[in-house]
Coordinates of C-alpha atoms in Angstrom, one line a residue:
M1 CA 54.4 71.7 106.3
A2 CA 53.8 69.0 103.6
P3 CA 50.4 68.1 102.6
K4 CA 49.0 64.9 103.3
T5 CA 47.9 62.1 100.7
L6 CA 45.4 63.5 98.5
R7 CA 41.8 62.4 99.1
R8 CA 39.3 62.2 96.0
A9 CA 36.0 63.4 96.4
T10 CA 33.0 65.2 94.6
G11 CA 32.7 68.2 96.7
I12 CA 34.4 69.9 99.6
S13 CA 33.0 70.1 103.2
S14 CA 34.6 72.6 105.7
A15 CA 35.7 69.6 107.6
L16 CA 37.5 67.8 105.0
L17 CA 39.2 71.1 104.2
V18 CA 41.2 71.1 107.4
G19 CA 43.1 68.2 106.0
A20 CA 44.6 68.1 102.3
L21 CA 42.3 66.7 99.5
A22 CA 41.7 67.1 96.0
L23 CA 38.8 66.9 93.8
T24 CA 38.0 66.1 90.2
G25 CA 36.5 68.8 88.0
C26 CA 32.8 68.3 87.4
A27 CA 30.8 71.4 87.2
G28 CA 31.7 73.5 84.2
G29 CA 31.7 70.9 81.0
G30 CA 34.0 68.9 79.2
G31 CA 32.2 65.7 80.2
S32 CA 31.0 63.0 78.0
E33 CA 27.4 64.1 77.8
A34 CA 26.1 65.5 74.4
P35 CA 26.0 69.2 74.5
A36 CA 22.6 70.5 74.8
E37 CA 21.0 72.4 71.8
S38 CA 20.4 76.3 71.9
T39 CA 16.9 76.9 72.0
G40 CA 15.9 80.6 71.3
T41 CA 15.6 83.3 74.1
L42 CA 15.2 83.2 77.8
V43 CA 13.5 86.2 79.6
I44 CA 14.3 86.8 83.2
D45 CA 12.3 89.5 85.2
Q46 CA 13.8 90.9 88.5
A47 CA 13.8 94.0 90.3
F48 CA 17.1 95.5 89.6
T49 CA 20.0 96.0 92.0
A50 CA 22.8 96.6 89.2
Q51 CA 25.8 98.8 89.6
S52 CA 29.1 97.2 88.1
I53 CA 29.8 94.0 85.7
D54 CA 33.5 94.3 86.6
P55 CA 34.0 91.4 89.0
A56 CA 36.3 92.7 91.1
T57 CA 33.7 95.5 92.2
I58 CA 30.4 93.5 91.7
F59 CA 28.4 93.7 95.1
Q60 CA 24.9 94.0 93.8
V61 CA 22.5 90.8 93.5
T62 CA 21.7 91.6 89.9
D63 CA 25.3 91.7 88.8
A64 CA 26.3 88.8 90.6
I65 CA 23.3 86.8 88.5
T66 CA 24.7 88.1 85.2
A67 CA 28.1 87.3 86.1
T68 CA 27.4 83.7 86.5
G69 CA 27.0 83.5 82.7
V70 CA 29.6 85.4 81.5
Y71 CA 32.6 84.6 84.3
Q72 CA 33.6 81.9 86.4
T73 CA 35.2 81.1 89.4
L74 CA 37.6 78.3 90.5
F75 CA 34.6 76.6 92.4
T76 CA 31.1 76.8 92.4
Y77 CA 27.8 75.3 93.8
I78 CA 25.8 73.0 91.6
G79 CA 22.1 73.3 92.2
D80 CA 21.2 73.6 96.0
D81 CA 24.0 71.6 97.1
P82 CA 26.0 73.7 99.8
E83 CA 29.2 72.0 99.1
P84 CA 31.6 73.8 96.4
Q85 CA 32.5 71.8 93.5
P86 CA 35.3 72.2 91.0
L87 CA 34.9 74.7 87.9
L88 CA 37.8 76.3 86.4
A89 CA 39.9 74.5 89.1
E90 CA 40.6 70.5 88.7
S91 CA 41.5 70.1 92.7
I92 CA 42.3 71.7 95.9
E93 CA 45.1 70.5 98.5
A94 CA 45.3 72.1 102.0
N95 CA 47.9 71.9 104.3
D96 CA 47.3 70.6 108.0
D97 CA 46.4 73.9 109.5
S98 CA 44.7 75.3 106.5
T99 CA 47.0 78.2 105.9
Q100 CA 48.5 76.9 102.8
F101 CA 46.2 75.9 99.7
T102 CA 47.4 74.5 96.3
V103 CA 44.8 74.7 93.3
V104 CA 45.3 72.8 90.0
L105 CA 43.4 74.6 87.1
R106 CA 41.8 72.2 84.6
E107 CA 43.5 72.1 81.0
D108 CA 40.6 72.9 78.6
A109 CA 39.0 76.0 80.1
T110 CA 39.2 79.2 77.8
F111 CA 38.0 82.6 77.7
A112 CA 35.7 83.9 75.1
N113 CA 38.6 85.2 73.2
G114 CA 40.1 81.7 73.0
N115 CA 42.8 82.6 75.5
P116 CA 43.4 80.0 77.9
V117 CA 42.8 80.1 81.6
T118 CA 46.1 80.3 83.3
A119 CA 47.6 80.5 86.7
D120 CA 49.1 84.0 85.7
D121 CA 45.0 84.9 84.7
V122 CA 44.0 83.6 88.4
V123 CA 46.9 85.9 90.2
F124 CA 46.0 89.0 88.2
S125 CA 42.2 88.6 88.7
L126 CA 42.7 88.1 92.6
N127 CA 45.4 90.6 93.2
R128 CA 43.1 93.2 91.2
L129 CA 40.2 92.4 93.3
K130 CA 42.5 93.1 96.4
H131 CA 44.3 96.4 95.2
L132 CA 41.0 98.1 93.6
Q133 CA 40.0 98.1 97.3
S134 CA 36.3 98.2 96.2
S135 CA 33.6 96.6 98.7
P136 CA 34.4 92.9 97.9
A137 CA 38.2 93.4 98.2
Y138 CA 37.7 92.0 101.9
R139 CA 37.3 88.5 100.2
M140 CA 41.3 89.0 99.8
D141 CA 42.1 90.3 103.3
G142 CA 44.8 88.2 104.9
V143 CA 45.5 86.3 101.2
T144 CA 48.3 86.0 99.1
V145 CA 48.3 84.2 95.7
A146 CA 51.0 83.4 93.5
A147 CA 51.5 81.3 90.3
A148 CA 53.8 78.1 90.9
D149 CA 53.6 77.1 87.0
E150 CA 51.2 77.5 84.2
R151 CA 48.5 75.5 85.8
T152 CA 49.2 75.8 89.7
V153 CA 48.1 78.3 91.8
T154 CA 49.3 78.6 95.6
F155 CA 47.3 80.5 98.3
T156 CA 48.9 81.4 101.6
T157 CA 46.5 82.9 104.4
E158 CA 47.8 84.8 107.4
S159 CA 45.3 82.6 109.7
P160 CA 43.7 79.3 109.2
M161 CA 40.8 79.3 106.7
P162 CA 39.3 76.2 107.0
Y163 CA 36.4 77.3 104.8
F164 CA 38.6 78.7 101.9
A165 CA 36.8 76.5 99.2
H166 CA 33.7 78.4 99.7
T167 CA 35.8 81.9 99.4
L168 CA 36.6 80.7 96.1
T169 CA 33.2 80.4 94.7
A170 CA 32.5 83.9 95.5
T171 CA 31.5 86.1 92.5
P172 CA 34.0 88.8 93.1
L173 CA 36.7 86.2 92.6
S174 CA 35.8 85.4 89.1
I175 CA 38.8 84.9 86.9
V176 CA 39.3 87.3 83.7
D177 CA 41.7 87.2 81.0
D178 CA 44.9 89.0 82.4
E179 CA 46.0 90.0 79.0
T180 CA 42.9 91.6 77.7
V181 CA 42.1 93.5 81.0
R182 CA 45.6 94.8 81.0
A183 CA 45.2 95.9 77.5
A184 CA 42.0 97.8 78.6
G185 CA 43.7 99.8 81.3
G186 CA 43.4 97.3 84.0
T187 CA 46.1 96.7 86.6
D188 CA 46.6 94.4 89.7
A189 CA 49.5 96.6 90.9
E190 CA 49.1 97.9 94.7
D191 CA 48.1 101.3 93.1
A192 CA 45.2 99.7 91.2
I193 CA 42.8 101.9 93.3
D194 CA 44.1 104.9 91.3
A195 CA 45.8 103.3 88.4
D196 CA 43.2 100.8 86.8
T197 CA 41.3 102.3 84.1
A198 CA 39.5 98.8 82.9
G199 CA 36.1 99.6 84.8
T200 CA 34.2 100.5 81.8
F201 CA 35.9 97.7 79.5
F202 CA 33.5 95.5 81.3
T203 CA 30.4 96.8 79.9
E204 CA 31.7 96.5 76.2
P205 CA 29.7 94.0 74.2
A206 CA 31.8 90.8 73.7
N207 CA 34.8 92.1 75.5
G208 CA 36.1 88.3 75.9
A209 CA 37.3 88.5 79.1
G210 CA 35.2 85.8 80.5
S211 CA 35.1 82.2 80.3
G212 CA 31.5 81.6 80.6
P213 CA 28.7 80.0 78.2
Y214 CA 27.7 83.4 77.6
V215 CA 29.1 87.0 76.6
L216 CA 27.7 90.4 77.3
E217 CA 25.5 92.1 74.5
A218 CA 24.0 95.0 76.4
Y219 CA 24.4 96.3 80.0
D220 CA 21.8 99.1 81.1
T221 CA 21.3 99.4 85.1
N222 CA 17.9 100.8 84.4
S223 CA 16.4 99.0 81.9
Q224 CA 17.9 95.4 80.8
I225 CA 21.0 93.1 80.4
V226 CA 21.4 91.3 77.7
L227 CA 23.7 87.9 77.3
V228 CA 24.3 86.1 73.9
K229 CA 25.8 82.5 73.8
N230 CA 29.4 81.9 73.6
E231 CA 30.2 80.4 70.3
D232 CA 33.3 79.0 71.5
Y233 CA 32.6 78.1 75.1
W234 CA 34.6 75.1 76.4
G235 CA 32.3 73.2 78.2
E236 CA 28.7 72.0 77.5
A237 CA 26.9 74.3 74.9
P238 CA 24.7 77.1 76.3
A239 CA 21.1 76.3 76.4
Y240 CA 20.1 79.5 74.9
D241 CA 20.9 81.9 72.2
R242 CA 19.8 85.1 74.3
I243 CA 19.3 85.8 77.8
V244 CA 17.5 88.8 78.8
I245 CA 17.4 90.0 82.2
R246 CA 14.8 92.9 82.6
N247 CA 14.3 95.2 85.4
V248 CA 10.6 94.9 86.6
N249 CA 10.3 96.4 89.7
N250 CA 6.6 95.7 90.2
A251 CA 5.6 92.0 91.6
Q252 CA 2.2 92.2 89.9
Q253 CA 3.7 93.5 86.7
Q254 CA 6.1 90.3 86.9
K255 CA 3.1 88.0 87.5
A256 CA 1.4 89.4 84.2
N257 CA 4.5 89.0 82.2
I258 CA 5.1 85.2 82.9
E259 CA 1.4 84.3 83.2
G260 CA 1.2 86.0 79.6
G261 CA 4.3 84.1 78.1
E262 CA 6.4 87.4 78.0
S263 CA 9.0 86.2 80.1
Q264 CA 10.0 82.7 81.4
I265 CA 11.5 83.4 84.7
A266 CA 10.2 85.8 87.6
L267 CA 12.5 86.4 90.6
D268 CA 10.6 88.6 93.1
I269 CA 7.1 87.5 93.2
P270 CA 6.3 87.1 96.8
G271 CA 5.0 84.1 98.5
R272 CA 1.3 85.2 99.2
I273 CA 1.4 85.9 95.3
A274 CA 3.2 83.0 94.1
E275 CA 1.9 80.1 96.1
G276 CA -1.5 80.3 94.1
M277 CA 0.5 80.6 90.8
A278 CA 1.5 76.8 90.1
S279 CA -0.4 75.1 86.9
D280 CA 0.5 72.9 84.1
A281 CA 2.2 75.8 82.3
L282 CA 4.1 77.5 85.4
Q283 CA 6.3 75.9 88.2
V284 CA 6.9 77.5 91.6
Q285 CA 9.7 77.0 93.8
S286 CA 10.6 78.1 97.3
T287 CA 13.9 77.8 99.4
S288 CA 14.6 79.2 102.9
S289 CA 16.5 82.3 102.9
P290 CA 20.0 82.5 103.3
E291 CA 19.8 86.1 104.8
V292 CA 18.1 87.7 107.9
L293 CA 16.3 91.0 107.6
Y294 CA 17.6 93.3 110.3
L295 CA 17.7 96.6 112.0
A296 CA 21.1 98.2 112.4
L297 CA 21.2 100.9 115.1
S298 CA 24.3 103.5 114.9
Q299 CA 26.6 103.5 118.0
A300 CA 28.2 106.6 116.9
D301 CA 28.7 109.4 119.5
G302 CA 25.6 111.5 120.0
A303 CA 23.4 108.9 118.1
P304 CA 20.4 108.6 120.1
T305 CA 20.7 104.6 119.1
S306 CA 23.9 104.3 120.8
D307 CA 22.0 104.5 124.3
P308 CA 22.2 101.0 125.6
D309 CA 18.5 101.6 127.0
I310 CA 17.2 102.6 123.7
L311 CA 18.8 99.7 122.0
E312 CA 17.5 97.1 124.5
A313 CA 14.1 99.0 124.3
V314 CA 13.8 98.5 120.4
K315 CA 14.9 94.9 120.9
L316 CA 12.2 94.1 123.3
G317 CA 9.4 96.6 121.7
L318 CA 9.1 94.9 118.3
D319 CA 6.4 92.3 117.6
Y320 CA 8.4 89.9 115.5
E321 CA 5.4 87.8 115.0
A322 CA 3.2 90.7 113.6
L323 CA 5.9 91.7 111.1
R324 CA 5.9 88.2 109.9
T325 CA 2.4 88.5 109.4
I326 CA 2.9 91.9 107.4
V327 CA 5.4 90.0 105.1
G328 CA 3.0 87.2 104.7
A329 CA 3.8 83.5 103.2
G330 CA 7.1 81.9 103.8
A331 CA 8.4 84.7 106.8
V332 CA 9.7 82.5 109.4
P333 CA 11.5 83.5 113.0
A334 CA 15.1 85.0 112.7
T335 CA 16.8 83.2 115.5
G336 CA 20.1 85.2 115.4
I337 CA 21.9 87.1 112.8
I338 CA 23.2 83.7 111.6
P339 CA 20.4 82.5 109.0
T340 CA 18.8 79.1 110.3
K341 CA 20.1 77.1 107.2
L342 CA 23.7 77.9 108.3
I343 CA 26.2 76.5 110.6
G344 CA 25.9 78.4 114.0
A345 CA 22.2 79.0 113.9
L346 CA 20.2 79.1 117.1
P347 CA 16.9 77.0 118.0
E348 CA 13.8 79.0 117.7
D349 CA 13.4 78.9 121.4
E350 CA 16.4 81.6 121.4
A351 CA 15.1 83.8 119.1
P352 CA 14.8 87.7 120.3
K353 CA 11.8 87.8 122.7
S354 CA 9.1 90.6 122.3
D355 CA 7.9 92.3 125.5
P356 CA 6.4 95.7 124.4
E357 CA 5.3 96.5 128.1
A358 CA 8.8 95.9 129.5
A359 CA 10.3 97.9 126.6
K360 CA 7.9 100.8 127.6
K361 CA 8.6 100.7 131.0
L362 CA 12.2 100.7 130.6
L363 CA 12.1 104.0 128.7
E364 CA 9.8 105.5 131.4
D365 CA 12.1 104.3 134.1
A366 CA 15.2 105.7 132.3
G367 CA 13.5 109.3 131.1
K368 CA 13.9 108.9 127.8
A369 CA 10.5 108.4 126.4
G370 CA 9.9 110.6 123.8
T371 CA 13.5 110.1 122.1
E372 CA 13.5 110.9 118.3
V373 CA 15.1 108.3 116.1
T374 CA 15.4 108.6 112.2
F375 CA 14.6 105.3 110.4
D376 CA 16.2 104.9 106.9
F377 CA 15.1 102.4 104.6
A378 CA 15.1 102.1 100.7
N379 CA 11.4 103.0 99.7
D380 CA 12.0 101.1 96.1
Y381 CA 13.8 97.8 97.2
T382 CA 11.9 94.7 96.5
R383 CA 14.8 92.1 95.9
L384 CA 14.2 90.7 99.0
A385 CA 11.5 87.8 98.6
G386 CA 9.4 90.6 97.2
I387 CA 8.9 92.2 100.6
D388 CA 7.4 95.8 100.5
Y389 CA 9.7 97.9 102.5
N390 CA 7.2 100.6 102.8
T391 CA 4.7 98.7 104.6
L392 CA 7.2 97.0 106.8
A393 CA 8.8 100.1 107.8
Q394 CA 5.2 101.8 108.8
G395 CA 4.8 98.8 111.0
I396 CA 8.2 99.0 112.5
Q397 CA 7.5 102.8 113.3
S398 CA 4.0 102.0 114.9
Q399 CA 5.4 99.3 117.1
L400 CA 8.4 101.6 118.4
E401 CA 6.2 104.7 118.9
A402 CA 3.6 102.5 121.0
I403 CA 6.3 102.0 123.3
G404 CA 7.4 105.8 123.6
L405 CA 9.8 106.3 120.9
K406 CA 9.2 109.1 118.3
V407 CA 10.5 107.3 114.8
A408 CA 10.6 109.8 111.8
L409 CA 10.7 107.4 108.5
N410 CA 13.2 108.5 106.3
P411 CA 12.6 106.7 102.8
T412 CA 14.8 107.1 99.7
P413 CA 15.7 105.3 96.6
T414 CA 18.0 102.3 97.2
S415 CA 21.1 104.0 95.9
T416 CA 20.6 106.8 98.4
S417 CA 19.7 104.7 101.2
L418 CA 22.4 102.4 101.1
Q419 CA 25.0 105.0 100.5
N420 CA 23.8 106.8 103.6
Y421 CA 24.2 103.1 105.2
V422 CA 27.9 102.6 103.9
D423 CA 28.8 106.1 104.9
G424 CA 27.7 105.3 108.5
S425 CA 25.3 108.3 108.6
T426 CA 22.1 106.5 109.4
Q427 CA 20.7 106.3 113.0
M428 CA 18.4 103.1 112.3
A429 CA 18.3 101.4 109.0
M430 CA 16.7 98.3 107.8
W431 CA 18.7 96.0 105.4
S432 CA 19.7 92.3 104.6
W433 CA 22.9 90.9 104.0
P434 CA 23.0 88.5 101.0
P435 CA 25.9 86.2 101.4
D436 CA 28.7 85.5 98.8
T437 CA 28.9 82.0 99.8
A438 CA 27.4 79.2 101.8
A439 CA 29.8 79.2 104.5
P440 CA 29.0 80.8 107.9
T441 CA 32.0 83.1 107.8
D442 CA 30.2 85.5 105.2
V443 CA 27.8 86.5 108.4
L444 CA 30.8 87.5 110.3
V445 CA 30.7 90.9 108.6
F446 CA 28.4 91.7 111.6
S447 CA 30.8 91.3 113.9
A448 CA 32.2 94.3 116.3
G449 CA 34.9 96.1 113.9
D450 CA 34.3 93.9 110.9
L451 CA 32.4 95.2 107.7
L452 CA 29.2 95.9 109.1
G453 CA 30.0 96.6 112.5
E454 CA 31.9 99.5 111.0
R455 CA 29.1 101.2 109.3
V456 CA 27.4 101.3 112.4
H457 CA 30.5 102.5 114.7
W458 CA 30.8 99.4 116.6
S459 CA 34.3 98.8 117.3
A460 CA 36.5 95.6 118.2
E461 CA 37.2 97.6 121.2
A462 CA 33.5 98.2 122.5
A463 CA 32.9 94.2 122.3
P464 CA 36.1 92.4 122.8
E465 CA 34.7 89.1 123.8
I466 CA 32.4 89.0 120.4
A467 CA 35.4 90.1 118.2
A468 CA 37.5 87.3 119.7
L469 CA 34.9 84.5 119.2
A470 CA 34.4 85.9 115.6
E471 CA 38.0 85.2 114.8
T472 CA 38.1 81.8 116.6
A473 CA 34.8 80.7 114.3
R474 CA 36.7 82.2 111.3
T475 CA 39.8 80.1 111.6
T476 CA 38.5 76.9 113.4
G477 CA 37.0 74.0 111.5
G478 CA 34.8 70.9 112.6
D479 CA 32.9 70.7 115.7
A480 CA 34.7 73.3 117.6
G481 CA 34.4 75.8 114.7
A482 CA 30.7 75.0 114.9
E483 CA 30.4 76.1 118.6
A484 CA 32.2 79.0 118.2
F485 CA 30.0 80.4 115.6
T486 CA 26.8 79.3 117.8
E487 CA 28.1 81.2 120.7
W488 CA 29.2 84.2 118.8
N489 CA 25.3 84.3 117.5
R490 CA 24.2 84.0 121.1
L491 CA 26.1 86.8 122.2
M492 CA 25.5 89.2 119.1
N493 CA 21.7 88.6 120.2
E494 CA 22.6 89.8 123.4
Q495 CA 24.9 92.6 123.0
S496 CA 25.0 93.8 119.4
P497 CA 23.5 97.1 117.7
F498 CA 21.9 94.7 115.2
V499 CA 18.4 93.6 115.5
P500 CA 17.4 90.3 113.4
L501 CA 13.7 90.7 112.3
L502 CA 12.9 87.8 110.3
E503 CA 13.9 85.3 107.6
P504 CA 11.8 85.4 104.5
S505 CA 11.2 82.4 101.8
F506 CA 12.4 83.2 98.1
Y507 CA 9.9 82.0 95.5
L508 CA 10.9 81.5 91.9
V509 CA 8.1 81.2 89.2
A510 CA 9.3 79.7 86.0
S511 CA 7.7 78.5 82.8
S512 CA 7.1 74.8 82.5
G513 CA 9.4 74.8 79.4
V514 CA 12.3 75.7 81.6
E515 CA 13.3 72.1 82.5
Q516 CA 16.2 72.7 84.7
I517 CA 16.0 75.4 87.4
S518 CA 16.5 75.9 91.2
H519 CA 17.9 78.2 93.5
D520 CA 21.4 77.7 94.4
P521 CA 22.4 77.7 98.4
L522 CA 22.4 81.6 98.3
A523 CA 18.7 81.8 97.1
T524 CA 19.7 82.9 93.6
I525 CA 20.2 81.6 90.4
N526 CA 23.1 80.4 88.2
L527 CA 22.5 81.1 84.6
S528 CA 25.1 78.7 83.2
Q529 CA 23.2 76.0 84.9
I530 CA 19.6 76.9 83.3
R531 CA 18.4 74.5 80.8

């Protein structure tokens, strides 16, 4: 189907993407403004969740933050604006039913090694993501990419994707230099999962494979990650000579470091502490969360949590307001599994209701009082707005035991707890889902038969109405799509094995010397935009 006449704009809304459009590049540099002068070292304290800096395998928040300085995507978010803006791309054009997209690349973008960014690099990067079959590979499910010419890339999707420009902002879809990565053993062939040997190459200093304003100097998942400015960056000059991201798990230590001038940004100070830190020397920002803290109850055969009475009792037995009190400043009700800032969010009066007496009676009448449930959680995980998972888990245990369940806590380090959850071996687990984009399609991973649904053994066959609604929401734009997301969210509250607990607010504390910083729509930071 031939595209419509192009329309110029500065951002991409999901509604506009149903038709064809084009956007002029504005996010990455090459403008008429004078370059900013580099000014020393920026130190950022964060509780690490780091595992891989290879864009095709990035699935942790620390790595995603690091990648915003080293790598670039075709589109990005500027500040807290949730509409995608061109970065390595110059324009995007969609056909009428949002199944074919043509992306034109900007002419001036280069990798740190001096090679130009071309359509072949885009095809290689995204096919490598698909064929490595790591956790973020689902981003390319049903998507085919090809180079039409040196600067033009075409995407074809198996079903309509009205939010596709949002997908192109996701960190795992960062573009790497085809030539350099192939020389290091990388491949985009279908057997990449076995044949690709370039993984460790991405941790090598100044490997030149990214097009961002910084290059990697050191990468240690336990202590710190160091970036230095890309001297030959194609856009506006980097604001800092060096960026050091340090692994500081303790919120009080982050507070002491930034108050003492040892760091300039702290990312994990909880609201109950951060709200009292504002001064002439320090700025404090907060933003509502794009993610929901939730319980996941396994539906595996034989798991006690697969019993509908147990699932319903857990949902009714929790005192959601008390849990928010435990978390403290900034915690708000989770009205559903879709966060309140995204399309499809439910009003507060539709949030899960607490009725411990009804939950207790349900268990007694069904003869299931005393059922034993193992509760897995990460005992060292503080990335989610500084929430103390240990204290919160104890609160949940107390509430559920009050209705008649026997809850055994199983605290383990994040790496162990997450792997257990990924493997589908937990009975009840507490997690949150940090989205890669500001599109509500990211939350559909909770649906029956989807990524997180499979982790709790909840198949599409077990909830066909929910699975069908998810597909409608995924492939429909405009008001009809929004209505599908809302109804899906409502049914998830009623039927799913996921229990939304609360939405935290993320706080950011920065030195007043940091003149330009803000959370992006995903409540994280973009290193390339800090000034």
